[in-house]
PDB file of C-alpha atoms in Angstrom:
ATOM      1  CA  UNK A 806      85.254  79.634  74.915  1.00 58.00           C
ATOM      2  CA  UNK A 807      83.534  81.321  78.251  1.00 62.00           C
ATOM      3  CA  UNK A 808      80.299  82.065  77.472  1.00 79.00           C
ATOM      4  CA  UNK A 809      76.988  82.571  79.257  1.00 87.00           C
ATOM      5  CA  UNK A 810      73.942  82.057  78.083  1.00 90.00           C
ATOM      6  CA  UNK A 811      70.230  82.971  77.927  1.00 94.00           C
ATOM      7  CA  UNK A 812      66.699  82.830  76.180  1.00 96.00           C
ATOM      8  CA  UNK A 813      66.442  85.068  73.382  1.00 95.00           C
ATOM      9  CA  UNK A 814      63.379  86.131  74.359  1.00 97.00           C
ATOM     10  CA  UNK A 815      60.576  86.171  76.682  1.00 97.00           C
ATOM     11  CA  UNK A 816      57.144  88.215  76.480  1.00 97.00           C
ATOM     12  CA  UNK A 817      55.410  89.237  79.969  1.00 97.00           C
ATOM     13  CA  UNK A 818      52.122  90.888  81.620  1.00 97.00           C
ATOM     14  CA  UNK A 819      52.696  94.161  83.458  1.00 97.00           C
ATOM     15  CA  UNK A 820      52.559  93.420  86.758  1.00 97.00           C
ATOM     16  CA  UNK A 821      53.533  89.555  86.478  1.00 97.00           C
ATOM     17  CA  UNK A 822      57.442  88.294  88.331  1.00 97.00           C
ATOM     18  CA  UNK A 823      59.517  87.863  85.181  1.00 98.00           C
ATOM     19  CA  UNK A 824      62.976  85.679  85.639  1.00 98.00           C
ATOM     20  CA  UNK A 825      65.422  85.538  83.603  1.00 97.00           C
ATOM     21  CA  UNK A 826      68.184  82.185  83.874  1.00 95.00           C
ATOM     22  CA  UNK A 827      71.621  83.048  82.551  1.00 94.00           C
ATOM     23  CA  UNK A 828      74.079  80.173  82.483  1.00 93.00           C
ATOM     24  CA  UNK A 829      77.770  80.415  83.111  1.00 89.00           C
ATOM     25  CA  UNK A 830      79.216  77.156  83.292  1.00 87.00           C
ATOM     26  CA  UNK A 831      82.594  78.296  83.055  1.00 83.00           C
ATOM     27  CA  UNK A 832      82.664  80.827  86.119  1.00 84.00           C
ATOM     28  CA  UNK A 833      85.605  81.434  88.101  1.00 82.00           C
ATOM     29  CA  UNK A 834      85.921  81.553  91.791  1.00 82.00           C
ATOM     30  CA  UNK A 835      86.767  85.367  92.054  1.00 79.00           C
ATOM     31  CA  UNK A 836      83.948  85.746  89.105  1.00 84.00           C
ATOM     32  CA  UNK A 837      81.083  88.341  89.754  1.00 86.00           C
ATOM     33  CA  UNK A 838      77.941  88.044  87.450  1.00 90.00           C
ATOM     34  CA  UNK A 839      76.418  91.293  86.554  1.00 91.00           C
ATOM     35  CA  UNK A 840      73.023  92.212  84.698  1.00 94.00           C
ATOM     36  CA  UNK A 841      72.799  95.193  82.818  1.00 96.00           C
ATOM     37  CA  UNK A 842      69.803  96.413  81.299  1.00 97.00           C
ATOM     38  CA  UNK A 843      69.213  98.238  77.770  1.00 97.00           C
ATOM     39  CA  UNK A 844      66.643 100.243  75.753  1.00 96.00           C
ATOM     40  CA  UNK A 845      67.338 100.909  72.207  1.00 92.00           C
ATOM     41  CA  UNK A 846      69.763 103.501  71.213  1.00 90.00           C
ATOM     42  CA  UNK A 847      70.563 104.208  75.054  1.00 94.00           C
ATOM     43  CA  UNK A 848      73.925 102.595  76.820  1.00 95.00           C
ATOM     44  CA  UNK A 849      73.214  99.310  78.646  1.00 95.00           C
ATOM     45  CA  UNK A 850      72.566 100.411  81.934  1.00 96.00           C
ATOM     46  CA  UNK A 851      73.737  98.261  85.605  1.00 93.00           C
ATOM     47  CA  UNK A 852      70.547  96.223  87.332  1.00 95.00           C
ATOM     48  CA  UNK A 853      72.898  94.529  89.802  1.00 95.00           C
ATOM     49  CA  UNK A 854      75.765  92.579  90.775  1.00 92.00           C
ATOM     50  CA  UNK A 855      76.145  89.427  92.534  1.00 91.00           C
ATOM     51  CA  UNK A 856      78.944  86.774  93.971  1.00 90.00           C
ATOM     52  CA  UNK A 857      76.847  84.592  95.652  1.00 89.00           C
ATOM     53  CA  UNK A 858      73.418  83.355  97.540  1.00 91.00           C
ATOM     54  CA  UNK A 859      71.018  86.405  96.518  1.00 95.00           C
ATOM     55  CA  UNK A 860      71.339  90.129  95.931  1.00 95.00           C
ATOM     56  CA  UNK A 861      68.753  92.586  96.002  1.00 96.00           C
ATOM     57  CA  UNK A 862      67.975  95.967  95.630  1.00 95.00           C
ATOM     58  CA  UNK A 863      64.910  98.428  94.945  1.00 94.00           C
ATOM     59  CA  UNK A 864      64.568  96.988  91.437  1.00 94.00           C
ATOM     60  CA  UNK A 865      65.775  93.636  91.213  1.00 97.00           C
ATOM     61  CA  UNK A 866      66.811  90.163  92.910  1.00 97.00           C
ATOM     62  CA  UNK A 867      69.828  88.239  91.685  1.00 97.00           C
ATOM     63  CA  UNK A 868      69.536  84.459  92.988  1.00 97.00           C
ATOM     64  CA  UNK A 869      72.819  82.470  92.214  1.00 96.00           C
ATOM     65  CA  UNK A 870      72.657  78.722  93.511  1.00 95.00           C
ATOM     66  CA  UNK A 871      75.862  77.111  95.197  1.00 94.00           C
ATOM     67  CA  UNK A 872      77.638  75.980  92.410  1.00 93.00           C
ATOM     68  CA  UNK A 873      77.175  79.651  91.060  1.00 92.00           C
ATOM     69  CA  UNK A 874      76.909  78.202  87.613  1.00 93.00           C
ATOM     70  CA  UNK A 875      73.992  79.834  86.385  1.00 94.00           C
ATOM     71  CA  UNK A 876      72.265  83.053  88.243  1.00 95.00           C
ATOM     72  CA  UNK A 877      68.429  84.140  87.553  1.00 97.00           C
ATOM     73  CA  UNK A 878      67.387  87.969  87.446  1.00 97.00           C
ATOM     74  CA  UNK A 879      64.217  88.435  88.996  1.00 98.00           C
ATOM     75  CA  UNK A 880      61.850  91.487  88.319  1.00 97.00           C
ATOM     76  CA  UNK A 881      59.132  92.206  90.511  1.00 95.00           C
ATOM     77  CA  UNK A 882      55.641  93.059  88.740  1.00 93.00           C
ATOM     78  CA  UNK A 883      57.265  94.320  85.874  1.00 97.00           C
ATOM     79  CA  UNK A 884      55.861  97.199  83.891  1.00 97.00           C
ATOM     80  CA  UNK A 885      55.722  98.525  79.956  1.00 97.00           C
ATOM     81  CA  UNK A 886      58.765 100.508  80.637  1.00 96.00           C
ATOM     82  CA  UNK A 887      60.450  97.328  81.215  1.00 97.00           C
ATOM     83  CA  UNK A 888      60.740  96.221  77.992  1.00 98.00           C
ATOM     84  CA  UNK A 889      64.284  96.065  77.315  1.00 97.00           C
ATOM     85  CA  UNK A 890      67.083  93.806  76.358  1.00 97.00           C
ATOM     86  CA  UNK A 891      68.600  91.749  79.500  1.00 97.00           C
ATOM     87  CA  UNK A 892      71.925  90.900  79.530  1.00 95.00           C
ATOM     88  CA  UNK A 893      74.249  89.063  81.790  1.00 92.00           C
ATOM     89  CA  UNK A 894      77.732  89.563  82.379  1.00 89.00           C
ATOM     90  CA  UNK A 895      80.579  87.326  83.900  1.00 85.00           C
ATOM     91  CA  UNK A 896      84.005  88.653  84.880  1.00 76.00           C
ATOM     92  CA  UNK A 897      85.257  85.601  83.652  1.00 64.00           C
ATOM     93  CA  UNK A 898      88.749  86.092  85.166  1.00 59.00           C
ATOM     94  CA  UNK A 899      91.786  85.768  82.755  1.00 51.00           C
ATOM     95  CA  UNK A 900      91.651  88.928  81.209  1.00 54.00           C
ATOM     96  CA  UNK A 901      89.086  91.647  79.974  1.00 54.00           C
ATOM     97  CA  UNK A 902      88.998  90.151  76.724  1.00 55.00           C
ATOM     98  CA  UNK A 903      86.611  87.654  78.660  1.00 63.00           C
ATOM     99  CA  UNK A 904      84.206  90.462  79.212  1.00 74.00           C
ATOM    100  CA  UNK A 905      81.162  88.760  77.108  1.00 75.00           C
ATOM    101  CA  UNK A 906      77.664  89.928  76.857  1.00 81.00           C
ATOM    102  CA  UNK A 907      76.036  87.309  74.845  1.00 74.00           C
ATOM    103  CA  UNK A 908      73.116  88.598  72.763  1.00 80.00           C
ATOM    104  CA  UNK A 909      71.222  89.104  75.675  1.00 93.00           C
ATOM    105  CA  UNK A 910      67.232  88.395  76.522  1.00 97.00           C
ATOM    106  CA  UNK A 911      64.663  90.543  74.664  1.00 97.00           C
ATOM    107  CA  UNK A 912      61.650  90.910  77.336  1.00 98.00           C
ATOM    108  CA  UNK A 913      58.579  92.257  76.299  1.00 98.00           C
ATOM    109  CA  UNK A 914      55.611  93.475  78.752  1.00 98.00           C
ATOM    110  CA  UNK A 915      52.407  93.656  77.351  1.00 97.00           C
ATOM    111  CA  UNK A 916      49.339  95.211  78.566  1.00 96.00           C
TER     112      UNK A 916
ATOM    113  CA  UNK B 278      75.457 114.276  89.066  1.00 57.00           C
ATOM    114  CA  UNK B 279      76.681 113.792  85.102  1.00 82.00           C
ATOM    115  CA  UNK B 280      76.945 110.402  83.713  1.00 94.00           C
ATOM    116  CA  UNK B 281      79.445 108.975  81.124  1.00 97.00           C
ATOM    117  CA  UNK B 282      78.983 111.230  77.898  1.00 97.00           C
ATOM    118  CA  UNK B 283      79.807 110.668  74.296  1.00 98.00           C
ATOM    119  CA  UNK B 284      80.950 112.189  70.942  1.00 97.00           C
ATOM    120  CA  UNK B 285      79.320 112.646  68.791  1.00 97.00           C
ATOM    121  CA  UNK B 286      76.349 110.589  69.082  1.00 97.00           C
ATOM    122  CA  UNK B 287      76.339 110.154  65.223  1.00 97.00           C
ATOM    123  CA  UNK B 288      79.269 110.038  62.501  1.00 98.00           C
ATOM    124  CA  UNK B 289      78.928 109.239  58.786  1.00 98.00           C
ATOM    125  CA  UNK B 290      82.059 108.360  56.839  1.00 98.00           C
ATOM    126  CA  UNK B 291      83.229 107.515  53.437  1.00 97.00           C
ATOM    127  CA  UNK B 292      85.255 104.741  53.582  1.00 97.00           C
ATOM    128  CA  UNK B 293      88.657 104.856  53.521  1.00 97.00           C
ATOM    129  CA  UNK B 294      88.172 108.117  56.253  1.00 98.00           C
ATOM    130  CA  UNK B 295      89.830 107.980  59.746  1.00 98.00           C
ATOM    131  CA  UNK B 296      87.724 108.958  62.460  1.00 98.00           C
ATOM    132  CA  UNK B 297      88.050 109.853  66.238  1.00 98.00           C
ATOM    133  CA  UNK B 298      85.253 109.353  68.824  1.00 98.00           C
ATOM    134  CA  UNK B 299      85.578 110.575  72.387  1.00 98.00           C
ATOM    135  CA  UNK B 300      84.519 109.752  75.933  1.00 98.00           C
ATOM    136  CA  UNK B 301      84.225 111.636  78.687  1.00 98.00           C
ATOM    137  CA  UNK B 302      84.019 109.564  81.624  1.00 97.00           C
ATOM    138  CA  UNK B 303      82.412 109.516  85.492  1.00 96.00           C
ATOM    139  CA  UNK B 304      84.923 112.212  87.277  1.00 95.00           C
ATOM    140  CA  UNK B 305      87.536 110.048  89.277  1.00 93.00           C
ATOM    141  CA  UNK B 306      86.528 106.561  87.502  1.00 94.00           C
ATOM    142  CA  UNK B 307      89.653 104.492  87.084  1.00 92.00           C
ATOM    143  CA  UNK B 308      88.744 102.219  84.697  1.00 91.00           C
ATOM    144  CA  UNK B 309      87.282 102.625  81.461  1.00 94.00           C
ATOM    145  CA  UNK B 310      86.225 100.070  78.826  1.00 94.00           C
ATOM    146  CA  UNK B 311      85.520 100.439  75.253  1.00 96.00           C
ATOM    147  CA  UNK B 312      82.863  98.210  73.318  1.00 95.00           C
ATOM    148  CA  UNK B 313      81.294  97.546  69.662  1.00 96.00           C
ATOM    149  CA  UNK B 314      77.878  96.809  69.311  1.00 95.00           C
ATOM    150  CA  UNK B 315      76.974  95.278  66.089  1.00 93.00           C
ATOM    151  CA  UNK B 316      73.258  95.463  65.482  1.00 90.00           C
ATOM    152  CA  UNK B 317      71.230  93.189  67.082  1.00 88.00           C
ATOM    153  CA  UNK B 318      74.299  91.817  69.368  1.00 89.00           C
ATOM    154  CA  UNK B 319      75.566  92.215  72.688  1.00 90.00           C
ATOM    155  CA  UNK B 320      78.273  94.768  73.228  1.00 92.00           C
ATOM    156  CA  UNK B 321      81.626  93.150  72.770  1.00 91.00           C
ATOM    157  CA  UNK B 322      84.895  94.354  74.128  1.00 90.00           C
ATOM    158  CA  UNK B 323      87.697  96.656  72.589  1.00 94.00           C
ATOM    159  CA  UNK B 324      90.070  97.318  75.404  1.00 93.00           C
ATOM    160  CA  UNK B 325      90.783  98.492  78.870  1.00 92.00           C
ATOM    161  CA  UNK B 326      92.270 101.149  80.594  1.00 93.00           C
ATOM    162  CA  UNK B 327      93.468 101.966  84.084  1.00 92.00           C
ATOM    163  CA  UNK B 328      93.725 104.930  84.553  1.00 94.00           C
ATOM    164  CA  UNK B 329      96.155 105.822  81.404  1.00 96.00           C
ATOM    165  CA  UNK B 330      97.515 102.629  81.295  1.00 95.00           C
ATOM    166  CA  UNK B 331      96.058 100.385  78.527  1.00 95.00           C
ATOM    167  CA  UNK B 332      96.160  97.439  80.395  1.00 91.00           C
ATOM    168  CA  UNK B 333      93.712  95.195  77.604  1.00 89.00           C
ATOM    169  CA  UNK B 334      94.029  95.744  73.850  1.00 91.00           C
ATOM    170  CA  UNK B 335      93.595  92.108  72.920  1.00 89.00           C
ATOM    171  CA  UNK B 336      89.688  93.266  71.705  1.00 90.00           C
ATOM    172  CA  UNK B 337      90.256  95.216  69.024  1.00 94.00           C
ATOM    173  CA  UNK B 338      89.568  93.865  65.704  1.00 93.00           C
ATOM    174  CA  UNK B 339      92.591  95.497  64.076  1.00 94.00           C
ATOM    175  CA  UNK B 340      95.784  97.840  63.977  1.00 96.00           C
ATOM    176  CA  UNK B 341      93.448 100.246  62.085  1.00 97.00           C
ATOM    177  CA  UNK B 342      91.975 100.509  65.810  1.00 98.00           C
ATOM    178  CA  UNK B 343      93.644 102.804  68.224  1.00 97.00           C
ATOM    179  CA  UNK B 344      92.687 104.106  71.545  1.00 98.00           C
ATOM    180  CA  UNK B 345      94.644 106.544  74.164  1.00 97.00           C
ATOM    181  CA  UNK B 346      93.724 108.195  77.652  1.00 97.00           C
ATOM    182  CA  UNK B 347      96.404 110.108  77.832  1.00 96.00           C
ATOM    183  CA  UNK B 348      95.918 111.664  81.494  1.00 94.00           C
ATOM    184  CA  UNK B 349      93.806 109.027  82.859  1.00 93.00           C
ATOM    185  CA  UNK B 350      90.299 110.968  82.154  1.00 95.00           C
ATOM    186  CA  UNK B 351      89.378 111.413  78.731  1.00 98.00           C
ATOM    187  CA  UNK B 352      89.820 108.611  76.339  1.00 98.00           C
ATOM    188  CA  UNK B 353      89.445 108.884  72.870  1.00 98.00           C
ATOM    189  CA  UNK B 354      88.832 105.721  70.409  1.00 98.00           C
ATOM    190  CA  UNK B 355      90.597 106.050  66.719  1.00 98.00           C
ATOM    191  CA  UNK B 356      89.707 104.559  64.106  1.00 98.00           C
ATOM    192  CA  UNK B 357      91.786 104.360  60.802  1.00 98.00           C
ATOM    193  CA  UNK B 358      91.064 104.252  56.924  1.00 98.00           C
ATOM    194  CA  UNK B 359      87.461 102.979  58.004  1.00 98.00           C
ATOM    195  CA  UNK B 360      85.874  99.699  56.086  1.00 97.00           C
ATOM    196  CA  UNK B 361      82.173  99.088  56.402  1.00 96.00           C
ATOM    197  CA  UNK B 362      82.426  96.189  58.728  1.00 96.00           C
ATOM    198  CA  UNK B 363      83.164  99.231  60.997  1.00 97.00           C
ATOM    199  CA  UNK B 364      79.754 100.259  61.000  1.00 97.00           C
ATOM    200  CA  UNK B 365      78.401  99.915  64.808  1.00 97.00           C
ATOM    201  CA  UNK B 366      78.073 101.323  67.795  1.00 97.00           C
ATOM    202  CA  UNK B 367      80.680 101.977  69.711  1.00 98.00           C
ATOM    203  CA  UNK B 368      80.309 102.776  74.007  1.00 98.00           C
ATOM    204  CA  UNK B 369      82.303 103.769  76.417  1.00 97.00           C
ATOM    205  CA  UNK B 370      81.689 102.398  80.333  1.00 95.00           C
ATOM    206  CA  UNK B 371      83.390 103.543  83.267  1.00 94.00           C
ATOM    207  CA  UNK B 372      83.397 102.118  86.913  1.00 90.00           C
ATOM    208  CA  UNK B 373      85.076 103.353  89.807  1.00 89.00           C
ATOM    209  CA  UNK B 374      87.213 100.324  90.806  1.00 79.00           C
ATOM    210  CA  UNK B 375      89.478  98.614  88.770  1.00 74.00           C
ATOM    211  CA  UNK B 376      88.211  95.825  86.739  1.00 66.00           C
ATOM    212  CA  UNK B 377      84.419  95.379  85.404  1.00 66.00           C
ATOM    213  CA  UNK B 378      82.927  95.672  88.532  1.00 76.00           C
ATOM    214  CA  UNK B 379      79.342  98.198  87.766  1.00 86.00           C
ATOM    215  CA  UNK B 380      80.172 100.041  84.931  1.00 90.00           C
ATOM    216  CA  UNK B 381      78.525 103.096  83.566  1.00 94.00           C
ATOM    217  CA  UNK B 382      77.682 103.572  79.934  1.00 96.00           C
ATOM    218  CA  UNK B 383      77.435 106.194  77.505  1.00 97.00           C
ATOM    219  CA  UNK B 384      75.219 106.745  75.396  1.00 96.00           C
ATOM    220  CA  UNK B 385      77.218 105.324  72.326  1.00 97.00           C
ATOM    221  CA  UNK B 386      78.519 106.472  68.899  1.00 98.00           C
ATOM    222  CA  UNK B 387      76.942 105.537  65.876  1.00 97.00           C
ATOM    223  CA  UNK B 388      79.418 104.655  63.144  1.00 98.00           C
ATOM    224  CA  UNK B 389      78.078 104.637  59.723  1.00 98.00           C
ATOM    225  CA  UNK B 390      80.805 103.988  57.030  1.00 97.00           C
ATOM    226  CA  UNK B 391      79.441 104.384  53.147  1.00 96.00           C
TER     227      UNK B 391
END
């Protein structure tokens, strides 16, 4: 079964790089890996979306390595109101059913 | 401008009860995914629409699970004589392609079955 994965958890310092490795062995050439990002009781929310080499935008970098089988979310001097759960998403192409989120990575900034 | 949006954002029901939860999605989105999210999981797919078409059903858990968008806006997720393994929460996403590609999410329903 298509899966990615990732740590369960991680625990930061505000203003401290956090990255977070997802693995997707299974990606497909016309595959896009997404990370979404959620606080509790809120919809996950899109971070940003990647096919290949690295992505960025104002809150995030998305590095994905040649063989695109894994991709790492990087967050730049992360804050308190980062803690969230982190979750990556792979098309994985074949049909929507394929749409898996994975329990996701639980990040926690501390003081 | 307004984001996916949700109803209601809470629903208690003896089981047994059918229930319908709704989702208004991103004006002019063409695609719109449904998801469960058991506590403590990831949010797992239901099914997939373009537009009105219901191009992905293979996600739902059961035939007691139902969901139209009749006009290609609205969608509205139906649930039938509800069992407590129902109990989640259920989102909506949107994006404005077809296929997965940056999808917006409501805030959720909470389904509580007693």
């Amino acid at each position: 079964l298509a899966k990615t994965t990732q740590p369960i958890s991680m625990d930061s310092y505000e203003g401290q790089e956090v990255n977070i490795t997802c693995s997707h062995n299974n990606i497909a050439t016309n595959d896009y890996i997404t990370w979404y990002q959620q606080f509790p009781s809120q919809g996950p929310r899109f971070i940003i979306q990647g096919y290949k080499t690295k992505v960025t935008n104002e809150v995030a970098s998305l590095f994905i390595p040649a063989d695109r089988k894994s991709s790492t979310l990087s967050l730049p001097r992360v804050s308190l109101s980062d803690t969230a759960v982190y979750y990556c998403l792979v098309d994985f192409s074949g049909g929507y059913n394929k749409l898996i989120f994975g329990a996701g990575t639980r990040l926690a900034v501390h003081p | 401008g307004a984001g996916v949006s949700q109803s209601p954002r809470y629903k208690v029901a003896k089981r047994g009860q059918d229930v319908a939860l709704r989702c208004d999605p991103i004006s002019g989105h063409v695609s719109l995914f449904w998801y469960q999210q058991a506590l403590g999981q990831g949010p797992e797919f239901l099914t997939y629409f373009q537009n009105e078409a219901q191009l992905d059903k293979s996600g739902l858990p059961s035939d007691r699970f139902f969901a139209e968008r009749p006009e290609g806006s609205v969608s509205t997720l139906k649930i039938q004589r509800t069992q407590q393994e129902d109990s989640a929460v259920y989102l909506c996403a949107s994006s404005l392609a077809q296929g997965p590609r940056e999808q917006y999410f409501g805030p959720g329903t909470r389904l509580t079955v007693t």
